[in-house]
Amino acid sequence: MNQAREWIREARAIAVLTGAGISAESGVPTFRGPGGLWRQYSPEQLATPEAFARDPRLVWEWYDWRRCKVAGARPNAGHLALAALEEAKPRFTLITQNVDGLHDRAGSRSIIKLHGDLWTVRCTACARERRDERVPLPELPPRCECGALLRPGVVWFGEPLPAGPWEEAQRAVREADVLLVVGTSAVVYPAAGLVPLAAACGARVIECNLEETPFSAEVDKSFRGRAGELLPQLIAS
Ligand code: BJW
Ligand code: ZN
């Protein structure tokens, strides 16, 4: 722990990659592992354009349930520790796969959202996009003024990540002295590819996760534990 703390203290540029595990202590369910199934469905069965085309109401019921969970949740000590680290480091980039907005609510500012935003809706016909924070939504599936279906403003399997944020994330990782990887199973690509990219570009990679991931054996330090407990310890100077 001391060694990792020192790497963070000495780093000039820091990048952080977060996943659903950082929000687990706020009561937001993760995608995989215990509690990862909604009804009997896995995320691979629901977070796809094909699932939405087949049964938009079912997919929206899942999102509406998650939006309700997140609306009742608060950022935890892990989110807050990252917001505090940003205050201390002039070159800091938070790259998140999460769509829940808890990093924003914790006070983080330099956030790259790779998989979109739970609170954005987009028209499937006229592509109009807007924020909608109502929970629960009054009508499922919700519709645009033009009459077509609205979809969540997130990235589903088989869809490309938003080009600008993805470019920026890669740049931040290439330039980082330290990459902190927090609460992600690191099985979903291209986001997971940021971990080997950082290592190849010379960054120290520090992982915080309750369980092992495919990268645990390769990174410079891998800590087993809760993000809300590990991050405040790692970041304390
Ligand atoms: C704790 C904890 C605590 C718990 N403290 N830790 C290369 C190889 C293989 C496959 C592919 C590849 N490249 C692309 C693919 C296909 C696919 C993919 O990766 N599939 C794999 C599953 C095999 N990828 C895609 O399709 C991507 N698009 C793409 O590649 O497009 C190419 C293209 C180009 C041009 C034109 C067209 C296409 C898109 C991926 C989108 C992923 N979307 C989702 C849903 C987002 C919206 C929503 O939220 O509904 O993103 S799926 C879901 O998984 C979500 C997450 O962001 C993502 C990652 O999950 P995450 O965050 O890691 O969560 P979990 O649950 O998996 O893990 C939680 C972890 O926390 C665990 O490890 C716990 O131990 C830990 N934990 N409590 C610390 N307290
Ligand atoms: Zn429309």
PDB file of C-alpha atoms and ligand atoms in Angstrom:
ATOM      1  CA  MET A   1       0.000   0.000   0.000  1.00  0.00           C
ATOM      2  CA  ASN A   2       2.802   2.441   0.867  1.00  0.00           C
ATOM      3  CA  GLN A   3       4.494   1.918  -2.476  1.00  0.00           C
ATOM      4  CA  ALA A   4       1.269   2.529  -4.435  1.00  0.00           C
ATOM      5  CA  ARG A   5       0.509   5.584  -2.311  1.00  0.00           C
ATOM      6  CA  GLU A   6       3.918   6.969  -3.170  1.00  0.00           C
ATOM      7  CA  TRP A   7       3.419   6.384  -6.920  1.00  0.00           C
ATOM      8  CA  ILE A   8       0.174   8.357  -6.698  1.00  0.00           C
ATOM      9  CA  ARG A   9       1.753  11.120  -4.639  1.00  0.00           C
ATOM     10  CA  GLU A  10       4.651  11.492  -7.070  1.00  0.00           C
ATOM     11  CA  ALA A  11       2.646  11.172 -10.295  1.00  0.00           C
ATOM     12  CA  ARG A  12       2.398  14.286 -12.429  1.00  0.00           C
ATOM     13  CA  ALA A  13      -0.380  12.917 -14.644  1.00  0.00           C
ATOM     14  CA  ILE A  14      -3.007  10.498 -13.339  1.00  0.00           C
ATOM     15  CA  ALA A  15      -5.738   8.652 -15.205  1.00  0.00           C
ATOM     16  CA  VAL A  16      -8.462   6.621 -13.521  1.00  0.00           C
ATOM     17  CA  LEU A  17     -10.704   4.002 -15.129  1.00  0.00           C
ATOM     18  CA  THR A  18     -13.825   3.155 -13.142  1.00  0.00           C
ATOM     19  CA  GLY A  19     -16.550   0.554 -13.527  1.00  0.00           C
ATOM     20  CA  ALA A  20     -19.769  -0.456 -11.822  1.00  0.00           C
ATOM     21  CA  GLY A  21     -17.957  -1.703  -8.687  1.00  0.00           C
ATOM     22  CA  ILE A  22     -17.243   1.846  -7.527  1.00  0.00           C
ATOM     23  CA  SER A  23     -20.991   2.496  -7.292  1.00  0.00           C
ATOM     24  CA  ALA A  24     -21.809  -0.835  -5.606  1.00  0.00           C
ATOM     25  CA  GLU A  25     -21.362   0.656  -2.129  1.00  0.00           C
ATOM     26  CA  SER A  26     -23.911   3.320  -3.094  1.00  0.00           C
ATOM     27  CA  GLY A  27     -26.429   0.514  -3.662  1.00  0.00           C
ATOM     28  CA  VAL A  28     -26.249   0.508  -7.473  1.00  0.00           C
ATOM     29  CA  PRO A  29     -26.159  -3.089  -8.785  1.00  0.00           C
ATOM     30  CA  THR A  30     -23.145  -4.181 -10.867  1.00  0.00           C
ATOM     31  CA  PHE A  31     -23.588  -5.954 -14.198  1.00  0.00           C
ATOM     32  CA  ARG A  32     -21.793  -9.215 -13.480  1.00  0.00           C
ATOM     33  CA  GLY A  33     -21.444 -11.341 -10.369  1.00  0.00           C
ATOM     34  CA  PRO A  34     -23.896 -11.408  -7.437  1.00  0.00           C
ATOM     35  CA  GLY A  35     -26.968  -9.239  -8.074  1.00  0.00           C
ATOM     36  CA  GLY A  36     -25.960  -8.732 -11.716  1.00  0.00           C
ATOM     37  CA  LEU A  37     -29.106 -10.202 -13.198  1.00  0.00           C
ATOM     38  CA  TRP A  38     -32.306  -8.175 -13.518  1.00  0.00           C
ATOM     39  CA  ARG A  39     -35.229 -10.612 -13.536  1.00  0.00           C
ATOM     40  CA  GLN A  40     -33.522 -13.488 -15.405  1.00  0.00           C
ATOM     41  CA  TYR A  41     -31.624 -11.326 -17.915  1.00  0.00           C
ATOM     42  CA  SER A  42     -27.880 -10.655 -18.213  1.00  0.00           C
ATOM     43  CA  PRO A  43     -26.631  -7.284 -19.547  1.00  0.00           C
ATOM     44  CA  GLU A  44     -25.557  -9.024 -22.774  1.00  0.00           C
ATOM     45  CA  GLN A  45     -29.250  -9.906 -23.342  1.00  0.00           C
ATOM     46  CA  LEU A  46     -30.598  -6.405 -22.684  1.00  0.00           C
ATOM     47  CA  ALA A  47     -27.906  -3.863 -23.582  1.00  0.00           C
ATOM     48  CA  THR A  48     -28.077  -4.439 -27.335  1.00  0.00           C
ATOM     49  CA  PRO A  49     -29.810  -2.742 -30.273  1.00  0.00           C
ATOM     50  CA  GLU A  50     -31.352  -6.132 -31.134  1.00  0.00           C
ATOM     51  CA  ALA A  51     -32.962  -6.488 -27.688  1.00  0.00           C
ATOM     52  CA  PHE A  52     -34.367  -2.956 -28.009  1.00  0.00           C
ATOM     53  CA  ALA A  53     -35.736  -3.656 -31.496  1.00  0.00           C
ATOM     54  CA  ARG A  54     -37.340  -6.883 -30.260  1.00  0.00           C
ATOM     55  CA  ASP A  55     -38.846  -5.587 -27.024  1.00  0.00           C
ATOM     56  CA  PRO A  56     -38.339  -1.858 -26.310  1.00  0.00           C
ATOM     57  CA  ARG A  57     -40.674  -1.967 -23.336  1.00  0.00           C
ATOM     58  CA  LEU A  58     -38.662  -4.699 -21.600  1.00  0.00           C
ATOM     59  CA  VAL A  59     -35.377  -2.842 -22.172  1.00  0.00           C
ATOM     60  CA  TRP A  60     -36.924   0.398 -20.920  1.00  0.00           C
ATOM     61  CA  GLU A  61     -38.288  -1.374 -17.822  1.00  0.00           C
ATOM     62  CA  TRP A  62     -34.713  -2.355 -16.993  1.00  0.00           C
ATOM     63  CA  TYR A  63     -33.461   1.216 -17.477  1.00  0.00           C
ATOM     64  CA  ASP A  64     -36.373   2.695 -15.541  1.00  0.00           C
ATOM     65  CA  TRP A  65     -35.609   0.338 -12.614  1.00  0.00           C
ATOM     66  CA  ARG A  66     -31.936   1.343 -12.715  1.00  0.00           C
ATOM     67  CA  ARG A  67     -32.761   5.046 -12.983  1.00  0.00           C
ATOM     68  CA  CYS A  68     -34.943   4.705  -9.861  1.00  0.00           C
ATOM     69  CA  LYS A  69     -32.101   2.938  -7.984  1.00  0.00           C
ATOM     70  CA  VAL A  70     -29.556   5.595  -8.949  1.00  0.00           C
ATOM     71  CA  ALA A  71     -31.913   8.476  -8.148  1.00  0.00           C
ATOM     72  CA  GLY A  72     -32.121   7.145  -4.595  1.00  0.00           C
ATOM     73  CA  ALA A  73     -28.351   6.606  -4.303  1.00  0.00           C
ATOM     74  CA  ARG A  74     -25.601   8.923  -3.106  1.00  0.00           C
ATOM     75  CA  PRO A  75     -21.898   9.069  -4.032  1.00  0.00           C
ATOM     76  CA  ASN A  76     -19.777   7.041  -1.609  1.00  0.00           C
ATOM     77  CA  ALA A  77     -16.307   7.416  -0.114  1.00  0.00           C
ATOM     78  CA  GLY A  78     -14.717   6.012  -3.295  1.00  0.00           C
ATOM     79  CA  HIS A  79     -16.305   8.635  -5.569  1.00  0.00           C
ATOM     80  CA  LEU A  80     -15.421  11.361  -3.065  1.00  0.00           C
ATOM     81  CA  ALA A  81     -11.779  10.233  -2.789  1.00  0.00           C
ATOM     82  CA  LEU A  82     -11.396  10.543  -6.581  1.00  0.00           C
ATOM     83  CA  ALA A  83     -12.942  14.015  -6.550  1.00  0.00           C
ATOM     84  CA  ALA A  84     -10.445  14.998  -3.835  1.00  0.00           C
ATOM     85  CA  LEU A  85      -7.531  13.545  -5.828  1.00  0.00           C
ATOM     86  CA  GLU A  86      -8.530  15.684  -8.800  1.00  0.00           C
ATOM     87  CA  GLU A  87      -8.271  18.774  -6.593  1.00  0.00           C
ATOM     88  CA  ALA A  88      -4.700  17.825  -5.699  1.00  0.00           C
ATOM     89  CA  LYS A  89      -3.480  16.924  -9.207  1.00  0.00           C
ATOM     90  CA  PRO A  90      -3.386  19.434 -12.065  1.00  0.00           C
ATOM     91  CA  ARG A  91      -3.264  16.654 -14.684  1.00  0.00           C
ATOM     92  CA  PHE A  92      -6.086  14.296 -13.787  1.00  0.00           C
ATOM     93  CA  THR A  93      -8.557  12.458 -16.018  1.00  0.00           C
ATOM     94  CA  LEU A  94     -11.406  10.293 -14.792  1.00  0.00           C
ATOM     95  CA  ILE A  95     -12.519   7.810 -17.429  1.00  0.00           C
ATOM     96  CA  THR A  96     -15.699   6.010 -16.471  1.00  0.00           C
ATOM     97  CA  GLN A  97     -17.703   3.195 -18.007  1.00  0.00           C
ATOM     98  CA  ASN A  98     -20.525   4.105 -15.636  1.00  0.00           C
ATOM     99  CA  VAL A  99     -23.654   5.867 -16.784  1.00  0.00           C
ATOM    100  CA  ASP A 100     -25.017   6.653 -13.306  1.00  0.00           C
ATOM    101  CA  GLY A 101     -23.700  10.221 -12.877  1.00  0.00           C
ATOM    102  CA  LEU A 102     -22.391   9.564  -9.341  1.00  0.00           C
ATOM    103  CA  HIS A 103     -18.914  10.888 -10.209  1.00  0.00           C
ATOM    104  CA  ASP A 104     -20.505  14.196 -11.285  1.00  0.00           C
ATOM    105  CA  ARG A 105     -22.502  14.316  -8.080  1.00  0.00           C
ATOM    106  CA  ALA A 106     -19.331  13.642  -6.037  1.00  0.00           C
ATOM    107  CA  GLY A 107     -17.738  16.787  -7.521  1.00  0.00           C
ATOM    108  CA  SER A 108     -15.428  15.284 -10.160  1.00  0.00           C
ATOM    109  CA  ARG A 109     -15.035  17.642 -13.104  1.00  0.00           C
ATOM    110  CA  SER A 110     -12.752  16.104 -15.709  1.00  0.00           C
ATOM    111  CA  ILE A 111     -14.923  13.097 -16.550  1.00  0.00           C
ATOM    112  CA  ILE A 112     -14.870  11.100 -19.775  1.00  0.00           C
ATOM    113  CA  LYS A 113     -17.990   8.954 -20.125  1.00  0.00           C
ATOM    114  CA  LEU A 114     -17.229   6.044 -22.412  1.00  0.00           C
ATOM    115  CA  HIS A 115     -20.648   4.363 -22.284  1.00  0.00           C
ATOM    116  CA  GLY A 116     -22.955   7.382 -22.234  1.00  0.00           C
ATOM    117  CA  ASP A 117     -25.370   8.673 -19.642  1.00  0.00           C
ATOM    118  CA  LEU A 118     -28.433   7.134 -17.988  1.00  0.00           C
ATOM    119  CA  TRP A 119     -30.131  10.533 -17.815  1.00  0.00           C
ATOM    120  CA  THR A 120     -29.956  11.255 -21.545  1.00  0.00           C
ATOM    121  CA  VAL A 121     -32.582  10.048 -23.998  1.00  0.00           C
ATOM    122  CA  ARG A 122     -32.204  10.035 -27.777  1.00  0.00           C
ATOM    123  CA  CYS A 123     -34.796   9.751 -30.523  1.00  0.00           C
ATOM    124  CA  THR A 124     -34.407   6.683 -32.746  1.00  0.00           C
ATOM    125  CA  ALA A 125     -35.778   8.644 -35.738  1.00  0.00           C
ATOM    126  CA  CYS A 126     -34.824  12.334 -35.545  1.00  0.00           C
ATOM    127  CA  ALA A 127     -31.759  11.774 -33.287  1.00  0.00           C
ATOM    128  CA  ARG A 128     -32.875  14.599 -30.985  1.00  0.00           C
ATOM    129  CA  GLU A 129     -31.144  14.203 -27.627  1.00  0.00           C
ATOM    130  CA  ARG A 130     -32.086  15.640 -24.259  1.00  0.00           C
ATOM    131  CA  ARG A 131     -31.848  15.104 -20.512  1.00  0.00           C
ATOM    132  CA  ASP A 132     -34.740  13.460 -18.758  1.00  0.00           C
ATOM    133  CA  GLU A 133     -34.377  12.918 -15.018  1.00  0.00           C
ATOM    134  CA  ARG A 134     -37.933  11.837 -14.253  1.00  0.00           C
ATOM    135  CA  VAL A 135     -38.217   8.675 -12.172  1.00  0.00           C
ATOM    136  CA  PRO A 136     -40.160   6.603 -12.833  1.00  0.00           C
ATOM    137  CA  LEU A 137     -40.835   7.620 -16.432  1.00  0.00           C
ATOM    138  CA  PRO A 138     -44.557   8.277 -16.952  1.00  0.00           C
ATOM    139  CA  GLU A 139     -44.782   6.161 -20.115  1.00  0.00           C
ATOM    140  CA  LEU A 140     -42.799   3.066 -21.141  1.00  0.00           C
ATOM    141  CA  PRO A 141     -41.378   3.028 -23.706  1.00  0.00           C
ATOM    142  CA  PRO A 142     -41.081   6.849 -23.847  1.00  0.00           C
ATOM    143  CA  ARG A 143     -41.678   8.604 -27.166  1.00  0.00           C
ATOM    144  CA  CYS A 144     -40.271  11.689 -28.875  1.00  0.00           C
ATOM    145  CA  GLU A 145     -42.460  14.629 -29.940  1.00  0.00           C
ATOM    146  CA  CYS A 146     -42.025  13.288 -33.494  1.00  0.00           C
ATOM    147  CA  GLY A 147     -43.802  10.086 -32.414  1.00  0.00           C
ATOM    148  CA  ALA A 148     -40.833   7.726 -32.686  1.00  0.00           C
ATOM    149  CA  LEU A 149     -39.343   5.706 -29.840  1.00  0.00           C
ATOM    150  CA  LEU A 150     -36.799   7.278 -27.529  1.00  0.00           C
ATOM    151  CA  ARG A 151     -33.827   5.168 -26.437  1.00  0.00           C
ATOM    152  CA  PRO A 152     -31.416   5.590 -23.525  1.00  0.00           C
ATOM    153  CA  GLY A 153     -28.360   7.696 -24.426  1.00  0.00           C
ATOM    154  CA  VAL A 154     -25.955   4.861 -23.652  1.00  0.00           C
ATOM    155  CA  VAL A 155     -23.609   2.609 -25.637  1.00  0.00           C
ATOM    156  CA  TRP A 156     -24.891  -0.901 -26.215  1.00  0.00           C
ATOM    157  CA  PHE A 157     -22.944  -3.975 -27.310  1.00  0.00           C
ATOM    158  CA  GLY A 158     -22.050  -3.780 -30.985  1.00  0.00           C
ATOM    159  CA  GLU A 159     -22.197   0.025 -30.993  1.00  0.00           C
ATOM    160  CA  PRO A 160     -19.115   2.221 -31.292  1.00  0.00           C
ATOM    161  CA  LEU A 161     -17.986   4.305 -28.330  1.00  0.00           C
ATOM    162  CA  PRO A 162     -18.379   8.079 -28.869  1.00  0.00           C
ATOM    163  CA  ALA A 163     -15.327   8.980 -30.942  1.00  0.00           C
ATOM    164  CA  GLY A 164     -14.219  12.160 -29.143  1.00  0.00           C
ATOM    165  CA  PRO A 165     -14.331  10.743 -25.602  1.00  0.00           C
ATOM    166  CA  TRP A 166     -12.642   7.531 -26.741  1.00  0.00           C
ATOM    167  CA  GLU A 167      -9.773   9.473 -28.371  1.00  0.00           C
ATOM    168  CA  GLU A 168      -9.421  11.629 -25.262  1.00  0.00           C
ATOM    169  CA  ALA A 169      -9.380   8.584 -22.981  1.00  0.00           C
ATOM    170  CA  GLN A 170      -6.591   6.960 -24.963  1.00  0.00           C
ATOM    171  CA  ARG A 171      -4.604  10.179 -24.928  1.00  0.00           C
ATOM    172  CA  ALA A 172      -4.985  10.582 -21.151  1.00  0.00           C
ATOM    173  CA  VAL A 173      -3.877   6.993 -20.596  1.00  0.00           C
ATOM    174  CA  ARG A 174      -0.865   7.317 -22.907  1.00  0.00           C
ATOM    175  CA  GLU A 175       0.247  10.426 -21.026  1.00  0.00           C
ATOM    176  CA  ALA A 176      -0.395   9.104 -17.510  1.00  0.00           C
ATOM    177  CA  ASP A 177       2.317   8.193 -15.008  1.00  0.00           C
ATOM    178  CA  VAL A 178      -0.267   6.219 -13.027  1.00  0.00           C
ATOM    179  CA  LEU A 179      -3.492   4.503 -14.094  1.00  0.00           C
ATOM    180  CA  LEU A 180      -5.877   3.566 -11.284  1.00  0.00           C
ATOM    181  CA  VAL A 181      -8.344   0.848 -12.329  1.00  0.00           C
ATOM    182  CA  VAL A 182     -11.292   0.687  -9.952  1.00  0.00           C
ATOM    183  CA  GLY A 183     -14.294  -1.648  -9.726  1.00  0.00           C
ATOM    184  CA  THR A 184     -14.338  -2.984 -13.253  1.00  0.00           C
ATOM    185  CA  SER A 185     -14.352  -6.625 -14.325  1.00  0.00           C
ATOM    186  CA  ALA A 186     -12.261  -5.436 -17.307  1.00  0.00           C
ATOM    187  CA  VAL A 187     -13.944  -7.816 -19.725  1.00  0.00           C
ATOM    188  CA  VAL A 188     -15.766  -5.284 -21.900  1.00  0.00           C
ATOM    189  CA  TYR A 189     -13.783  -3.837 -24.807  1.00  0.00           C
ATOM    190  CA  PRO A 190     -12.549  -1.445 -26.005  1.00  0.00           C
ATOM    191  CA  ALA A 191     -12.578   0.111 -22.478  1.00  0.00           C
ATOM    192  CA  ALA A 192     -10.621  -2.808 -20.955  1.00  0.00           C
ATOM    193  CA  GLY A 193      -7.909  -2.260 -23.567  1.00  0.00           C
ATOM    194  CA  LEU A 194      -6.946   0.951 -21.757  1.00  0.00           C
ATOM    195  CA  VAL A 195      -5.272  -1.173 -19.064  1.00  0.00           C
ATOM    196  CA  PRO A 196      -2.647  -2.814 -21.310  1.00  0.00           C
ATOM    197  CA  LEU A 197      -2.313   0.479 -23.219  1.00  0.00           C
ATOM    198  CA  ALA A 198      -1.257   2.253 -20.014  1.00  0.00           C
ATOM    199  CA  ALA A 199       1.239  -0.460 -19.169  1.00  0.00           C
ATOM    200  CA  ALA A 200       2.673  -0.383 -22.702  1.00  0.00           C
ATOM    201  CA  CYS A 201       3.088   3.396 -22.440  1.00  0.00           C
ATOM    202  CA  GLY A 202       5.029   3.133 -19.190  1.00  0.00           C
ATOM    203  CA  ALA A 203       2.402   3.994 -16.562  1.00  0.00           C
ATOM    204  CA  ARG A 204       2.252   2.244 -13.199  1.00  0.00           C
ATOM    205  CA  VAL A 205      -1.076   0.437 -13.085  1.00  0.00           C
ATOM    206  CA  ILE A 206      -2.861   0.064  -9.732  1.00  0.00           C
ATOM    207  CA  GLU A 207      -6.040  -2.011  -9.521  1.00  0.00           C
ATOM    208  CA  CYS A 208      -8.699  -1.907  -6.762  1.00  0.00           C
ATOM    209  CA  ASN A 209     -11.329  -4.621  -6.960  1.00  0.00           C
ATOM    210  CA  LEU A 210     -13.198  -6.999  -4.654  1.00  0.00           C
ATOM    211  CA  GLU A 211     -12.172  -9.852  -6.941  1.00  0.00           C
ATOM    212  CA  GLU A 212      -9.430 -10.799  -9.359  1.00  0.00           C
ATOM    213  CA  THR A 213      -9.761  -9.665 -12.969  1.00  0.00           C
ATOM    214  CA  PRO A 214      -8.010 -10.818 -16.146  1.00  0.00           C
ATOM    215  CA  PHE A 215      -5.404  -8.089 -15.512  1.00  0.00           C
ATOM    216  CA  SER A 216      -4.749  -8.664 -11.795  1.00  0.00           C
ATOM    217  CA  ALA A 217      -1.613 -10.711 -12.362  1.00  0.00           C
ATOM    218  CA  GLU A 218      -0.171  -8.222 -14.876  1.00  0.00           C
ATOM    219  CA  VAL A 219      -0.642  -4.886 -13.140  1.00  0.00           C
ATOM    220  CA  ASP A 220       1.953  -3.296 -10.847  1.00  0.00           C
ATOM    221  CA  LYS A 221      -0.273  -3.533  -7.735  1.00  0.00           C
ATOM    222  CA  SER A 222      -3.624  -5.231  -7.347  1.00  0.00           C
ATOM    223  CA  PHE A 223      -5.593  -4.653  -4.151  1.00  0.00           C
ATOM    224  CA  ARG A 224      -8.530  -6.846  -3.092  1.00  0.00           C
ATOM    225  CA  GLY A 225     -11.189  -4.867  -1.265  1.00  0.00           C
ATOM    226  CA  ARG A 226     -13.949  -2.299  -1.448  1.00  0.00           C
ATOM    227  CA  ALA A 227     -13.267   0.844  -3.459  1.00  0.00           C
ATOM    228  CA  GLY A 228     -14.835   2.962  -0.709  1.00  0.00           C
ATOM    229  CA  GLU A 229     -12.226   1.677   1.738  1.00  0.00           C
ATOM    230  CA  LEU A 230      -9.173   1.296  -0.517  1.00  0.00           C
ATOM    231  CA  LEU A 231      -9.323   4.631  -2.349  1.00  0.00           C
ATOM    232  CA  PRO A 232      -9.303   6.886   0.742  1.00  0.00           C
ATOM    233  CA  GLN A 233      -6.258   4.921   2.004  1.00  0.00           C
ATOM    234  CA  LEU A 234      -4.421   5.102  -1.316  1.00  0.00           C
ATOM    235  CA  ILE A 235      -5.054   8.774  -1.801  1.00  0.00           C
ATOM    236  CA  ALA A 236      -4.231   9.951   1.735  1.00  0.00           C
ATOM    237  CA  SER A 237      -0.890  11.731   1.527  1.00  0.00           C
TER     238      SER A 237
HETATM  239  C1  BJW B   1     -16.070  -3.953  -6.632  1.00  0.00           C
HETATM  240  C2  BJW B   1     -16.980  -3.634  -5.621  1.00  0.00           C
HETATM  241  C3  BJW B   1     -16.536  -2.724  -4.640  1.00  0.00           C
HETATM  242  C4  BJW B   1     -17.946  -4.998  -6.933  1.00  0.00           C
HETATM  243  N1  BJW B   1     -15.292  -2.217  -4.711  1.00  0.00           N
HETATM  244  N2  BJW B   1     -14.851  -3.460  -6.687  1.00  0.00           N
HETATM  245  C5  BJW B   1     -12.559  -7.422 -28.128  1.00  0.00           C
HETATM  246  C6  BJW B   1     -12.591  -8.682 -27.565  1.00  0.00           C
HETATM  247  C7  BJW B   1     -13.811  -9.294 -27.231  1.00  0.00           C
HETATM  248  C8  BJW B   1     -15.012  -8.641 -27.472  1.00  0.00           C
HETATM  249  C9  BJW B   1     -14.984  -7.390 -28.038  1.00  0.00           C
HETATM  250  C10 BJW B   1     -13.771  -6.792 -28.356  1.00  0.00           C
HETATM  251  N3  BJW B   1     -14.045  -5.560 -28.873  1.00  0.00           N
HETATM  252  C11 BJW B   1     -15.377  -5.367 -28.873  1.00  0.00           C
HETATM  253  C12 BJW B   1     -15.990  -6.478 -28.387  1.00  0.00           C
HETATM  254  C13 BJW B   1     -17.463  -6.684 -28.250  1.00  0.00           C
HETATM  255  C14 BJW B   1     -18.056  -6.062 -27.013  1.00  0.00           C
HETATM  256  C15 BJW B   1     -17.414  -6.717 -25.786  1.00  0.00           C
HETATM  257  O1  BJW B   1     -16.543  -6.196 -25.159  1.00  0.00           O
HETATM  258  N4  BJW B   1     -17.919  -7.894 -25.427  1.00  0.00           N
HETATM  259  C16 BJW B   1     -17.387  -8.639 -24.271  1.00  0.00           C
HETATM  260  C17 BJW B   1     -18.460  -8.766 -23.212  1.00  0.00           C
HETATM  261  C18 BJW B   1     -16.909  -9.976 -24.752  1.00  0.00           C
HETATM  262  N5  BJW B   1     -17.869  -4.605 -26.988  1.00  0.00           N
HETATM  263  C19 BJW B   1     -18.695  -3.781 -27.630  1.00  0.00           C
HETATM  264  O2  BJW B   1     -19.636  -4.201 -28.294  1.00  0.00           O
HETATM  265  C20 BJW B   1     -18.417  -2.297 -27.544  1.00  0.00           C
HETATM  266  N6  BJW B   1     -18.499  -1.701 -28.828  1.00  0.00           N
HETATM  267  C21 BJW B   1     -17.588  -1.947 -29.773  1.00  0.00           C
HETATM  268  O3  BJW B   1     -16.587  -2.592 -29.590  1.00  0.00           O
HETATM  269  O4  BJW B   1     -17.899  -1.382 -30.976  1.00  0.00           O
HETATM  270  C22 BJW B   1     -17.075  -1.661 -32.112  1.00  0.00           C
HETATM  271  C23 BJW B   1     -17.705  -0.973 -33.284  1.00  0.00           C
HETATM  272  C24 BJW B   1     -16.958  -0.112 -34.050  1.00  0.00           C
HETATM  273  C25 BJW B   1     -17.537   0.514 -35.161  1.00  0.00           C
HETATM  274  C26 BJW B   1     -18.883   0.297 -35.467  1.00  0.00           C
HETATM  275  C27 BJW B   1     -19.635  -0.557 -34.692  1.00  0.00           C
HETATM  276  C28 BJW B   1     -19.055  -1.181 -33.580  1.00  0.00           C
HETATM  277  C29 BJW B   1     -19.476  -1.584 -26.722  1.00  0.00           C
HETATM  278  C30 BJW B   1     -19.516  -2.017 -25.299  1.00  0.00           C
HETATM  279  C31 BJW B   1     -20.689  -1.337 -24.591  1.00  0.00           C
HETATM  280  C32 BJW B   1     -20.895  -1.867 -23.169  1.00  0.00           C
HETATM  281  N7  BJW B   1     -22.135  -1.385 -22.674  1.00  0.00           N
HETATM  282  C33 BJW B   1     -22.515  -1.659 -21.303  1.00  0.00           C
HETATM  283  C34 BJW B   1     -23.927  -1.087 -21.080  1.00  0.00           C
HETATM  284  C35 BJW B   1     -23.861   0.429 -21.013  1.00  0.00           C
HETATM  285  C36 BJW B   1     -25.184   1.027 -20.811  1.00  0.00           C
HETATM  286  C37 BJW B   1     -25.798   0.626 -19.498  1.00  0.00           C
HETATM  287  O5  BJW B   1     -25.247   0.889 -18.419  1.00  0.00           O
HETATM  288  O6  BJW B   1     -26.865   0.026 -19.572  1.00  0.00           O
HETATM  289  O7  BJW B   1     -21.581  -1.062 -20.414  1.00  0.00           O
HETATM  290  S1  BJW B   1     -22.444  -3.386 -20.855  1.00  0.00           S
HETATM  291  C38 BJW B   1     -21.860  -3.108 -19.229  1.00  0.00           C
HETATM  292  O8  BJW B   1     -20.502  -3.635 -19.066  1.00  0.00           O
HETATM  293  C39 BJW B   1     -21.725  -1.590 -19.073  1.00  0.00           C
HETATM  294  C40 BJW B   1     -20.458  -1.457 -18.291  1.00  0.00           C
HETATM  295  O9  BJW B   1     -19.938  -0.149 -18.435  1.00  0.00           O
HETATM  296  C41 BJW B   1     -19.607  -2.545 -18.882  1.00  0.00           C
HETATM  297  C42 BJW B   1     -18.448  -2.946 -18.016  1.00  0.00           C
HETATM  298  O10 BJW B   1     -18.867  -3.477 -16.802  1.00  0.00           O
HETATM  299  P1  BJW B   1     -18.129  -3.091 -15.441  1.00  0.00           P
HETATM  300  O11 BJW B   1     -18.292  -1.666 -15.171  1.00  0.00           O
HETATM  301  O12 BJW B   1     -16.757  -3.624 -15.496  1.00  0.00           O
HETATM  302  O13 BJW B   1     -19.027  -3.852 -14.366  1.00  0.00           O
HETATM  303  P2  BJW B   1     -19.048  -5.406 -13.947  1.00  0.00           P
HETATM  304  O14 BJW B   1     -20.352  -5.654 -13.295  1.00  0.00           O
HETATM  305  O15 BJW B   1     -18.672  -6.280 -15.075  1.00  0.00           O
HETATM  306  O16 BJW B   1     -17.882  -5.532 -12.894  1.00  0.00           O
HETATM  307  C43 BJW B   1     -17.954  -4.938 -11.604  1.00  0.00           C
HETATM  308  C44 BJW B   1     -16.623  -5.172 -10.909  1.00  0.00           C
HETATM  309  O17 BJW B   1     -16.620  -4.465  -9.688  1.00  0.00           O
HETATM  310  C45 BJW B   1     -16.343  -6.641 -10.576  1.00  0.00           C
HETATM  311  O18 BJW B   1     -15.033  -6.958 -10.993  1.00  0.00           O
HETATM  312  C46 BJW B   1     -16.462  -6.706  -9.039  1.00  0.00           C
HETATM  313  O19 BJW B   1     -15.555  -7.631  -8.456  1.00  0.00           O
HETATM  314  C47 BJW B   1     -16.099  -5.294  -8.664  1.00  0.00           C
HETATM  315  N8  BJW B   1     -16.695  -4.786  -7.405  1.00  0.00           N
HETATM  316  N9  BJW B   1     -18.121  -4.264  -5.780  1.00  0.00           N
HETATM  317  C48 BJW B   1     -14.451  -2.576  -5.676  1.00  0.00           C
HETATM  318  N10 BJW B   1     -17.312  -2.318  -3.560  1.00  0.00           N
HETATM  319 ZN    ZN B   2     -37.838  12.347 -32.742  1.00  0.00          ZN
END
